[in-house]
Structure formats: C-alpha cells, structure tokens
PDB file of N, CA, C and O in Angstrom:
ATOM      1  N   MET D 278       0.845  -1.180   0.000  1.00 72.00           N
ATOM      2  CA  MET D 278       0.000   0.000   0.000  1.00 72.00           C
ATOM      3  C   MET D 278       0.892   1.246   0.000  1.00 72.00           C
ATOM      4  O   MET D 278       1.866   1.314   0.723  1.00 72.00           O
ATOM      5  N   GLU D 279       0.523   2.190  -0.818  1.00 83.00           N
ATOM      6  CA  GLU D 279       1.255   3.448  -0.889  1.00 83.00           C
ATOM      7  C   GLU D 279       1.142   4.203   0.435  1.00 83.00           C
ATOM      8  O   GLU D 279       0.087   4.223   1.056  1.00 83.00           O
ATOM      9  N   GLU D 280       2.243   4.805   0.860  1.00 92.00           N
ATOM     10  CA  GLU D 280       2.230   5.612   2.078  1.00 92.00           C
ATOM     11  C   GLU D 280       2.724   7.014   1.746  1.00 92.00           C
ATOM     12  O   GLU D 280       3.782   7.193   1.158  1.00 92.00           O
ATOM     13  N   VAL D 281       1.921   8.007   2.109  1.00 95.00           N
ATOM     14  CA  VAL D 281       2.241   9.397   1.807  1.00 95.00           C
ATOM     15  C   VAL D 281       2.324  10.206   3.100  1.00 95.00           C
ATOM     16  O   VAL D 281       1.808   9.798   4.136  1.00 95.00           O
ATOM     17  N   LEU D 282       2.968  11.347   2.979  1.00 95.00           N
ATOM     18  CA  LEU D 282       3.052  12.289   4.094  1.00 95.00           C
ATOM     19  C   LEU D 282       2.251  13.526   3.730  1.00 95.00           C
ATOM     20  O   LEU D 282       2.385  14.056   2.619  1.00 95.00           O
ATOM     21  N   ILE D 283       1.421  13.971   4.648  1.00 96.00           N
ATOM     22  CA  ILE D 283       0.682  15.222   4.488  1.00 96.00           C
ATOM     23  C   ILE D 283       1.225  16.194   5.520  1.00 96.00           C
ATOM     24  O   ILE D 283       0.993  16.037   6.716  1.00 96.00           O
ATOM     25  N   ALA D 284       1.994  17.163   5.044  1.00 95.00           N
ATOM     26  CA  ALA D 284       2.550  18.193   5.920  1.00 95.00           C
ATOM     27  C   ALA D 284       1.654  19.421   5.819  1.00 95.00           C
ATOM     28  O   ALA D 284       1.320  19.863   4.717  1.00 95.00           O
ATOM     29  N   HIS D 285       1.265  19.945   6.956  1.00 96.00           N
ATOM     30  CA  HIS D 285       0.317  21.065   6.930  1.00 96.00           C
ATOM     31  C   HIS D 285       0.609  22.056   8.048  1.00 96.00           C
ATOM     32  O   HIS D 285       1.291  21.752   9.017  1.00 96.00           O
ATOM     33  N   HIS D 286       0.063  23.234   7.879  1.00 94.00           N
ATOM     34  CA  HIS D 286       0.194  24.309   8.856  1.00 94.00           C
ATOM     35  C   HIS D 286      -0.607  23.949  10.094  1.00 94.00           C
ATOM     36  O   HIS D 286      -1.537  23.148  10.044  1.00 94.00           O
ATOM     37  N   TRP D 287      -0.254  24.537  11.204  1.00 93.00           N
ATOM     38  CA  TRP D 287      -0.872  24.188  12.491  1.00 93.00           C
ATOM     39  C   TRP D 287      -2.160  24.951  12.769  1.00 93.00           C
ATOM     40  O   TRP D 287      -2.815  24.708  13.770  1.00 93.00           O
ATOM     41  N   ASP D 288      -2.540  25.878  11.881  1.00 94.00           N
ATOM     42  CA  ASP D 288      -3.764  26.647  12.129  1.00 94.00           C
ATOM     43  C   ASP D 288      -4.990  25.898  11.593  1.00 94.00           C
ATOM     44  O   ASP D 288      -4.881  24.810  11.024  1.00 94.00           O
ATOM     45  N   ALA D 289      -6.161  26.491  11.806  1.00 95.00           N
ATOM     46  CA  ALA D 289      -7.410  25.803  11.475  1.00 95.00           C
ATOM     47  C   ALA D 289      -7.508  25.437   9.995  1.00 95.00           C
ATOM     48  O   ALA D 289      -7.892  24.310   9.659  1.00 95.00           O
ATOM     49  N   ASP D 290      -7.160  26.359   9.093  1.00 95.00           N
ATOM     50  CA  ASP D 290      -7.299  26.029   7.671  1.00 95.00           C
ATOM     51  C   ASP D 290      -6.257  25.001   7.224  1.00 95.00           C
ATOM     52  O   ASP D 290      -6.505  24.220   6.307  1.00 95.00           O
ATOM     53  N   GLY D 291      -5.111  24.957   7.860  1.00 95.00           N
ATOM     54  CA  GLY D 291      -4.137  23.920   7.549  1.00 95.00           C
ATOM     55  C   GLY D 291      -4.628  22.541   7.963  1.00 95.00           C
ATOM     56  O   GLY D 291      -4.487  21.560   7.222  1.00 95.00           O
ATOM     57  N   ILE D 292      -5.209  22.460   9.138  1.00 95.00           N
ATOM     58  CA  ILE D 292      -5.737  21.186   9.637  1.00 95.00           C
ATOM     59  C   ILE D 292      -6.912  20.723   8.786  1.00 95.00           C
ATOM     60  O   ILE D 292      -6.995  19.550   8.404  1.00 95.00           O
ATOM     61  N   VAL D 293      -7.797  21.649   8.449  1.00 96.00           N
ATOM     62  CA  VAL D 293      -8.965  21.286   7.633  1.00 96.00           C
ATOM     63  C   VAL D 293      -8.535  20.864   6.234  1.00 96.00           C
ATOM     64  O   VAL D 293      -9.050  19.876   5.685  1.00 96.00           O
ATOM     65  N   SER D 294      -7.583  21.571   5.630  1.00 97.00           N
ATOM     66  CA  SER D 294      -7.149  21.192   4.283  1.00 97.00           C
ATOM     67  C   SER D 294      -6.518  19.797   4.285  1.00 97.00           C
ATOM     68  O   SER D 294      -6.734  19.012   3.354  1.00 97.00           O
ATOM     69  N   ALA D 295      -5.762  19.456   5.326  1.00 96.00           N
ATOM     70  CA  ALA D 295      -5.175  18.122   5.420  1.00 96.00           C
ATOM     71  C   ALA D 295      -6.267  17.059   5.560  1.00 96.00           C
ATOM     72  O   ALA D 295      -6.207  16.008   4.905  1.00 96.00           O
ATOM     73  N   ALA D 296      -7.260  17.326   6.373  1.00 96.00           N
ATOM     74  CA  ALA D 296      -8.359  16.366   6.559  1.00 96.00           C
ATOM     75  C   ALA D 296      -9.162  16.179   5.276  1.00 96.00           C
ATOM     76  O   ALA D 296      -9.528  15.052   4.921  1.00 96.00           O
ATOM     77  N   LEU D 297      -9.412  17.279   4.563  1.00 96.00           N
ATOM     78  CA  LEU D 297     -10.163  17.181   3.316  1.00 96.00           C
ATOM     79  C   LEU D 297      -9.386  16.410   2.254  1.00 96.00           C
ATOM     80  O   LEU D 297      -9.969  15.608   1.513  1.00 96.00           O
ATOM     81  N   LEU D 298      -8.092  16.658   2.146  1.00 96.00           N
ATOM     82  CA  LEU D 298      -7.270  15.920   1.188  1.00 96.00           C
ATOM     83  C   LEU D 298      -7.344  14.421   1.468  1.00 96.00           C
ATOM     84  O   LEU D 298      -7.564  13.614   0.563  1.00 96.00           O
ATOM     85  N   LYS D 299      -7.171  14.047   2.700  1.00 96.00           N
ATOM     86  CA  LYS D 299      -7.206  12.630   3.076  1.00 96.00           C
ATOM     87  C   LYS D 299      -8.567  12.020   2.780  1.00 96.00           C
ATOM     88  O   LYS D 299      -8.664  10.952   2.172  1.00 96.00           O
ATOM     89  N   LYS D 300      -9.608  12.702   3.187  1.00 94.00           N
ATOM     90  CA  LYS D 300     -10.956  12.143   3.035  1.00 94.00           C
ATOM     91  C   LYS D 300     -11.411  12.103   1.577  1.00 94.00           C
ATOM     92  O   LYS D 300     -12.008  11.124   1.138  1.00 94.00           O
ATOM     93  N   ALA D 301     -11.118  13.147   0.817  1.00 93.00           N
ATOM     94  CA  ALA D 301     -11.653  13.241  -0.542  1.00 93.00           C
ATOM     95  C   ALA D 301     -10.778  12.560  -1.597  1.00 93.00           C
ATOM     96  O   ALA D 301     -11.297  11.936  -2.513  1.00 93.00           O
ATOM     97  N   LEU D 302      -9.465  12.676  -1.478  1.00 90.00           N
ATOM     98  CA  LEU D 302      -8.595  12.209  -2.556  1.00 90.00           C
ATOM     99  C   LEU D 302      -7.721  11.021  -2.198  1.00 90.00           C
ATOM    100  O   LEU D 302      -7.232  10.328  -3.078  1.00 90.00           O
ATOM    101  N   LEU D 303      -7.479  10.807  -0.930  1.00 92.00           N
ATOM    102  CA  LEU D 303      -6.546   9.766  -0.524  1.00 92.00           C
ATOM    103  C   LEU D 303      -7.223   8.704   0.345  1.00 92.00           C
ATOM    104  O   LEU D 303      -6.647   8.204   1.301  1.00 92.00           O
ATOM    105  N   LYS D 304      -8.438   8.343  -0.005  1.00 88.00           N
ATOM    106  CA  LYS D 304      -9.219   7.403   0.803  1.00 88.00           C
ATOM    107  C   LYS D 304      -8.518   6.059   0.997  1.00 88.00           C
ATOM    108  O   LYS D 304      -8.562   5.482   2.068  1.00 88.00           O
ATOM    109  N   ASP D 305      -7.919   5.551  -0.052  1.00 89.00           N
ATOM    110  CA  ASP D 305      -7.334   4.213  -0.012  1.00 89.00           C
ATOM    111  C   ASP D 305      -5.818   4.234   0.142  1.00 89.00           C
ATOM    112  O   ASP D 305      -5.147   3.277  -0.205  1.00 89.00           O
ATOM    113  N   VAL D 306      -5.289   5.326   0.664  1.00 92.00           N
ATOM    114  CA  VAL D 306      -3.847   5.494   0.818  1.00 92.00           C
ATOM    115  C   VAL D 306      -3.533   5.655   2.293  1.00 92.00           C
ATOM    116  O   VAL D 306      -4.249   6.350   3.017  1.00 92.00           O
ATOM    117  N   LYS D 307      -2.470   5.002   2.740  1.00 94.00           N
ATOM    118  CA  LYS D 307      -2.027   5.195   4.121  1.00 94.00           C
ATOM    119  C   LYS D 307      -1.327   6.552   4.192  1.00 94.00           C
ATOM    120  O   LYS D 307      -0.371   6.807   3.469  1.00 94.00           O
ATOM    121  N   ALA D 308      -1.804   7.412   5.062  1.00 95.00           N
ATOM    122  CA  ALA D 308      -1.248   8.764   5.169  1.00 95.00           C
ATOM    123  C   ALA D 308      -0.783   9.042   6.593  1.00 95.00           C
ATOM    124  O   ALA D 308      -1.446   8.661   7.552  1.00 95.00           O
ATOM    125  N   SER D 309       0.355   9.681   6.686  1.00 95.00           N
ATOM    126  CA  SER D 309       0.853  10.189   7.961  1.00 95.00           C
ATOM    127  C   SER D 309       0.776  11.704   7.895  1.00 95.00           C
ATOM    128  O   SER D 309       0.999  12.301   6.842  1.00 95.00           O
ATOM    129  N   PHE D 310       0.456  12.308   9.012  1.00 96.00           N
ATOM    130  CA  PHE D 310       0.333  13.763   9.071  1.00 96.00           C
ATOM    131  C   PHE D 310       1.514  14.337   9.847  1.00 96.00           C
ATOM    132  O   PHE D 310       1.969  13.754  10.826  1.00 96.00           O
ATOM    133  N   TYR D 311       1.987  15.502   9.389  1.00 95.00           N
ATOM    134  CA  TYR D 311       3.095  16.171  10.065  1.00 95.00           C
ATOM    135  C   TYR D 311       2.786  17.656  10.149  1.00 95.00           C
ATOM    136  O   TYR D 311       2.460  18.295   9.156  1.00 95.00           O
ATOM    137  N   THR D 312       2.878  18.188  11.341  1.00 95.00           N
ATOM    138  CA  THR D 312       2.744  19.618  11.578  1.00 95.00           C
ATOM    139  C   THR D 312       4.017  20.098  12.252  1.00 95.00           C
ATOM    140  O   THR D 312       4.358  19.613  13.338  1.00 95.00           O
ATOM    141  N   PRO D 313       4.740  21.027  11.624  1.00 94.00           N
ATOM    142  CA  PRO D 313       5.949  21.532  12.283  1.00 94.00           C
ATOM    143  C   PRO D 313       5.584  22.274  13.570  1.00 94.00           C
ATOM    144  O   PRO D 313       4.453  22.750  13.719  1.00 94.00           O
ATOM    145  N   PRO D 314       6.504  22.376  14.486  1.00 92.00           N
ATOM    146  CA  PRO D 314       6.239  23.150  15.706  1.00 92.00           C
ATOM    147  C   PRO D 314       5.845  24.593  15.362  1.00 92.00           C
ATOM    148  O   PRO D 314       6.288  25.137  14.342  1.00 92.00           O
ATOM    149  N   ILE D 315       5.038  25.184  16.196  1.00 91.00           N
ATOM    150  CA  ILE D 315       4.578  26.559  15.963  1.00 91.00           C
ATOM    151  C   ILE D 315       5.774  27.479  15.783  1.00 91.00           C
ATOM    152  O   ILE D 315       6.723  27.448  16.568  1.00 91.00           O
ATOM    153  N   GLY D 316       5.724  28.267  14.715  1.00 89.00           N
ATOM    154  CA  GLY D 316       6.780  29.227  14.412  1.00 89.00           C
ATOM    155  C   GLY D 316       7.883  28.686  13.521  1.00 89.00           C
ATOM    156  O   GLY D 316       8.743  29.439  13.086  1.00 89.00           O
ATOM    157  N   GLU D 317       7.854  27.395  13.223  1.00 89.00           N
ATOM    158  CA  GLU D 317       8.880  26.806  12.360  1.00 89.00           C
ATOM    159  C   GLU D 317       8.269  26.456  11.006  1.00 89.00           C
ATOM    160  O   GLU D 317       7.116  26.051  10.911  1.00 89.00           O
ATOM    161  N   TYR D 318       9.070  26.613   9.972  1.00 90.00           N
ATOM    162  CA  TYR D 318       8.632  26.335   8.606  1.00 90.00           C
ATOM    163  C   TYR D 318       9.637  25.390   7.962  1.00 90.00           C
ATOM    164  O   TYR D 318      10.432  25.781   7.109  1.00 90.00           O
ATOM    165  N   CYS D 319       9.604  24.133   8.399  1.00 89.00           N
ATOM    166  CA  CYS D 319      10.547  23.152   7.874  1.00 89.00           C
ATOM    167  C   CYS D 319       9.964  21.754   8.074  1.00 89.00           C
ATOM    168  O   CYS D 319       9.020  21.557   8.828  1.00 89.00           O
ATOM    169  N   LEU D 320      10.547  20.810   7.340  1.00 90.00           N
ATOM    170  CA  LEU D 320      10.241  19.405   7.536  1.00 90.00           C
ATOM    171  C   LEU D 320      11.479  18.766   8.133  1.00 90.00           C
ATOM    172  O   LEU D 320      12.565  18.878   7.571  1.00 90.00           O
ATOM    173  N   GLU D 321      11.336  18.133   9.255  1.00 89.00           N
ATOM    174  CA  GLU D 321      12.486  17.549   9.932  1.00 89.00           C
ATOM    175  C   GLU D 321      13.025  16.365   9.133  1.00 89.00           C
ATOM    176  O   GLU D 321      12.269  15.594   8.545  1.00 89.00           O
ATOM    177  N   ASP D 322      14.341  16.225   9.116  1.00 88.00           N
ATOM    178  CA  ASP D 322      14.999  15.175   8.335  1.00 88.00           C
ATOM    179  C   ASP D 322      14.504  13.783   8.697  1.00 88.00           C
ATOM    180  O   ASP D 322      14.286  12.948   7.823  1.00 88.00           O
ATOM    181  N   HIS D 323      14.314  13.515   9.980  1.00 89.00           N
ATOM    182  CA  HIS D 323      13.874  12.176  10.386  1.00 89.00           C
ATOM    183  C   HIS D 323      12.496  11.838   9.833  1.00 89.00           C
ATOM    184  O   HIS D 323      12.177  10.673   9.608  1.00 89.00           O
ATOM    185  N   VAL D 324      11.680  12.842   9.564  1.00 90.00           N
ATOM    186  CA  VAL D 324      10.358  12.613   8.986  1.00 90.00           C
ATOM    187  C   VAL D 324      10.509  12.187   7.528  1.00 90.00           C
ATOM    188  O   VAL D 324       9.865  11.237   7.071  1.00 90.00           O
ATOM    189  N   LEU D 325      11.377  12.858   6.800  1.00 86.00           N
ATOM    190  CA  LEU D 325      11.555  12.546   5.385  1.00 86.00           C
ATOM    191  C   LEU D 325      12.250  11.205   5.161  1.00 86.00           C
ATOM    192  O   LEU D 325      12.096  10.594   4.106  1.00 86.00           O
ATOM    193  N   ARG D 326      12.998  10.727   6.124  1.00 87.00           N
ATOM    194  CA  ARG D 326      13.706   9.453   5.978  1.00 87.00           C
ATOM    195  C   ARG D 326      12.788   8.236   6.174  1.00 87.00           C
ATOM    196  O   ARG D 326      13.247   7.107   6.107  1.00 87.00           O
ATOM    197  N   GLN D 327      11.526   8.459   6.389  1.00 90.00           N
ATOM    198  CA  GLN D 327      10.609   7.341   6.649  1.00 90.00           C
ATOM    199  C   GLN D 327      10.122   6.652   5.382  1.00 90.00           C
ATOM    200  O   GLN D 327       9.347   5.712   5.447  1.00 90.00           O
ATOM    201  N   GLY D 328      10.559   7.101   4.222  1.00 86.00           N
ATOM    202  CA  GLY D 328      10.267   6.399   2.979  1.00 86.00           C
ATOM    203  C   GLY D 328       8.901   6.629   2.371  1.00 86.00           C
ATOM    204  O   GLY D 328       8.325   5.722   1.782  1.00 86.00           O
ATOM    205  N   PHE D 329       8.369   7.817   2.492  1.00 91.00           N
ATOM    206  CA  PHE D 329       7.074   8.125   1.887  1.00 91.00           C
ATOM    207  C   PHE D 329       7.210   8.189   0.370  1.00 91.00           C
ATOM    208  O   PHE D 329       8.218   8.645  -0.154  1.00 91.00           O
ATOM    209  N   SER D 330       6.176   7.742  -0.336  1.00 90.00           N
ATOM    210  CA  SER D 330       6.214   7.798  -1.796  1.00 90.00           C
ATOM    211  C   SER D 330       5.898   9.190  -2.314  1.00 90.00           C
ATOM    212  O   SER D 330       6.348   9.576  -3.392  1.00 90.00           O
ATOM    213  N   LYS D 331       5.134   9.952  -1.551  1.00 92.00           N
ATOM    214  CA  LYS D 331       4.780  11.326  -1.923  1.00 92.00           C
ATOM    215  C   LYS D 331       4.688  12.172  -0.660  1.00 92.00           C
ATOM    216  O   LYS D 331       4.381  11.665   0.411  1.00 92.00           O
ATOM    217  N   VAL D 332       4.930  13.463  -0.840  1.00 92.00           N
ATOM    218  CA  VAL D 332       4.749  14.428   0.242  1.00 92.00           C
ATOM    219  C   VAL D 332       3.829  15.527  -0.272  1.00 92.00           C
ATOM    220  O   VAL D 332       4.091  16.131  -1.307  1.00 92.00           O
ATOM    221  N   TYR D 333       2.747  15.752   0.426  1.00 94.00           N
ATOM    222  CA  TYR D 333       1.825  16.840   0.123  1.00 94.00           C
ATOM    223  C   TYR D 333       2.070  17.948   1.143  1.00 94.00           C
ATOM    224  O   TYR D 333       2.076  17.680   2.347  1.00 94.00           O
ATOM    225  N   VAL D 334       2.266  19.163   0.659  1.00 93.00           N
ATOM    226  CA  VAL D 334       2.485  20.309   1.543  1.00 93.00           C
ATOM    227  C   VAL D 334       1.279  21.230   1.390  1.00 93.00           C
ATOM    228  O   VAL D 334       1.022  21.755   0.308  1.00 93.00           O
ATOM    229  N   LEU D 335       0.544  21.418   2.486  1.00 94.00           N
ATOM    230  CA  LEU D 335      -0.700  22.178   2.450  1.00 94.00           C
ATOM    231  C   LEU D 335      -0.640  23.370   3.388  1.00 94.00           C
ATOM    232  O   LEU D 335      -0.338  23.210   4.576  1.00 94.00           O
ATOM    233  N   ASP D 336      -0.922  24.537   2.855  1.00 93.00           N
ATOM    234  CA  ASP D 336      -1.045  25.745   3.667  1.00 93.00           C
ATOM    235  C   ASP D 336       0.190  25.960   4.543  1.00 93.00           C
ATOM    236  O   ASP D 336       0.091  26.369   5.691  1.00 93.00           O
ATOM    237  N   LEU D 337       1.355  25.670   4.010  1.00 90.00           N
ATOM    238  CA  LEU D 337       2.590  25.791   4.773  1.00 90.00           C
ATOM    239  C   LEU D 337       3.638  26.436   3.870  1.00 90.00           C
ATOM    240  O   LEU D 337       4.058  25.841   2.880  1.00 90.00           O
ATOM    241  N   ALA D 338       4.021  27.646   4.189  1.00 89.00           N
ATOM    242  CA  ALA D 338       4.969  28.407   3.365  1.00 89.00           C
ATOM    243  C   ALA D 338       6.397  27.967   3.681  1.00 89.00           C
ATOM    244  O   ALA D 338       7.070  28.544   4.523  1.00 89.00           O
ATOM    245  N   LEU D 339       6.815  26.902   3.006  1.00 89.00           N
ATOM    246  CA  LEU D 339       8.174  26.407   3.224  1.00 89.00           C
ATOM    247  C   LEU D 339       9.167  27.201   2.386  1.00 89.00           C
ATOM    248  O   LEU D 339       8.880  27.535   1.233  1.00 89.00           O
ATOM    249  N   PRO D 340      10.341  27.482   2.932  1.00 91.00           N
ATOM    250  CA  PRO D 340      11.391  28.116   2.129  1.00 91.00           C
ATOM    251  C   PRO D 340      11.828  27.173   1.003  1.00 91.00           C
ATOM    252  O   PRO D 340      11.668  25.942   1.098  1.00 91.00           O
ATOM    253  N   GLU D 341      12.403  27.736  -0.047  1.00 90.00           N
ATOM    254  CA  GLU D 341      12.800  26.944  -1.211  1.00 90.00           C
ATOM    255  C   GLU D 341      13.739  25.799  -0.840  1.00 90.00           C
ATOM    256  O   GLU D 341      13.616  24.693  -1.363  1.00 90.00           O
ATOM    257  N   HIS D 342      14.669  26.035   0.085  1.00 89.00           N
ATOM    258  CA  HIS D 342      15.612  24.970   0.438  1.00 89.00           C
ATOM    259  C   HIS D 342      14.907  23.773   1.095  1.00 89.00           C
ATOM    260  O   HIS D 342      15.412  22.661   1.055  1.00 89.00           O
ATOM    261  N   GLU D 343      13.747  23.986   1.672  1.00 88.00           N
ATOM    262  CA  GLU D 343      12.990  22.869   2.251  1.00 88.00           C
ATOM    263  C   GLU D 343      12.408  21.989   1.149  1.00 88.00           C
ATOM    264  O   GLU D 343      12.377  20.771   1.273  1.00 88.00           O
ATOM    265  N   PHE D 344      11.940  22.596   0.057  1.00 84.00           N
ATOM    266  CA  PHE D 344      11.446  21.799  -1.062  1.00 84.00           C
ATOM    267  C   PHE D 344      12.590  21.018  -1.705  1.00 84.00           C
ATOM    268  O   PHE D 344      12.424  19.883  -2.116  1.00 84.00           O
ATOM    269  N   THR D 345      13.754  21.625  -1.777  1.00 86.00           N
ATOM    270  CA  THR D 345      14.931  20.938  -2.301  1.00 86.00           C
ATOM    271  C   THR D 345      15.251  19.720  -1.444  1.00 86.00           C
ATOM    272  O   THR D 345      15.592  18.648  -1.948  1.00 86.00           O
ATOM    273  N   LYS D 346      15.099  19.862  -0.131  1.00 84.00           N
ATOM    274  CA  LYS D 346      15.346  18.756   0.792  1.00 84.00           C
ATOM    275  C   LYS D 346      14.359  17.606   0.538  1.00 84.00           C
ATOM    276  O   LYS D 346      14.741  16.439   0.552  1.00 84.00           O
ATOM    277  N   VAL D 347      13.116  17.935   0.267  1.00 82.00           N
ATOM    278  CA  VAL D 347      12.100  16.913  -0.030  1.00 82.00           C
ATOM    279  C   VAL D 347      12.473  16.173  -1.306  1.00 82.00           C
ATOM    280  O   VAL D 347      12.455  14.937  -1.354  1.00 82.00           O
ATOM    281  N   LEU D 348      12.852  16.907  -2.341  1.00 81.00           N
ATOM    282  CA  LEU D 348      13.237  16.276  -3.598  1.00 81.00           C
ATOM    283  C   LEU D 348      14.494  15.435  -3.444  1.00 81.00           C
ATOM    284  O   LEU D 348      14.628  14.380  -4.065  1.00 81.00           O
ATOM    285  N   SER D 349      15.420  15.878  -2.622  1.00 81.00           N
ATOM    286  CA  SER D 349      16.646  15.119  -2.382  1.00 81.00           C
ATOM    287  C   SER D 349      16.375  13.811  -1.656  1.00 81.00           C
ATOM    288  O   SER D 349      17.133  12.853  -1.769  1.00 81.00           O
ATOM    289  N   ALA D 350      15.276  13.779  -0.916  1.00 77.00           N
ATOM    290  CA  ALA D 350      14.903  12.557  -0.196  1.00 77.00           C
ATOM    291  C   ALA D 350      14.271  11.523  -1.127  1.00 77.00           C
ATOM    292  O   ALA D 350      13.956  10.417  -0.718  1.00 77.00           O
ATOM    293  N   GLY D 351      14.057  11.922  -2.392  1.00 71.00           N
ATOM    294  CA  GLY D 351      13.523  10.973  -3.379  1.00 71.00           C
ATOM    295  C   GLY D 351      12.025  10.867  -3.413  1.00 71.00           C
ATOM    296  O   GLY D 351      11.481   9.894  -3.902  1.00 71.00           O
ATOM    297  N   VAL D 352      11.345  11.874  -2.903  1.00 71.00           N
ATOM    298  CA  VAL D 352       9.879  11.871  -2.963  1.00 71.00           C
ATOM    299  C   VAL D 352       9.422  13.039  -3.811  1.00 71.00           C
ATOM    300  O   VAL D 352      10.140  14.009  -4.000  1.00 71.00           O
ATOM    301  N   ALA D 353       8.230  12.932  -4.326  1.00 61.00           N
ATOM    302  CA  ALA D 353       7.693  13.997  -5.175  1.00 61.00           C
ATOM    303  C   ALA D 353       6.499  14.643  -4.516  1.00 61.00           C
ATOM    304  O   ALA D 353       5.909  14.135  -3.636  1.00 61.00           O
TER     305      ALA D 353
END
C-alpha cells in the first residue's frame, strides 16, 4: 500500500485542508500527518527518511531549500 506524508500548517485552515485531502482524494492510501512546531517552517529530516512515496504540503509556506530537501529525499 502506498504511504504518503501530508505536511500542513498548524492553524485551522491547515488542519482542515489536510483532513479534506485525506478524506476526498486519498481514501485508499495510508497517510501520515506532520505539523511543524509553531513558528517553524521546515520538515524535519527524520520525517523525510521514513520512505514516503509522496509528500503533500498544504497551507505551509516552506522556504525553497525545504522543497529541495524533499526532492533530495527521493519523494515527489
């Protein structure tokens, strides 16, 4: 079974967008959710090393180098 990561902002619209994505589009996919600590805009390395096939970033303004880190981890 495909396993994806849904990274989202910690505010209400970030949480709702993650829930809607899972419920509407990823019904048959195992999904893990990740919310960075309040005030931080990054994905921790240990999270990306878990072997997700895809990473969805919702309502989270990540710096460009963070997207580069995701691509370097071999996920799209």
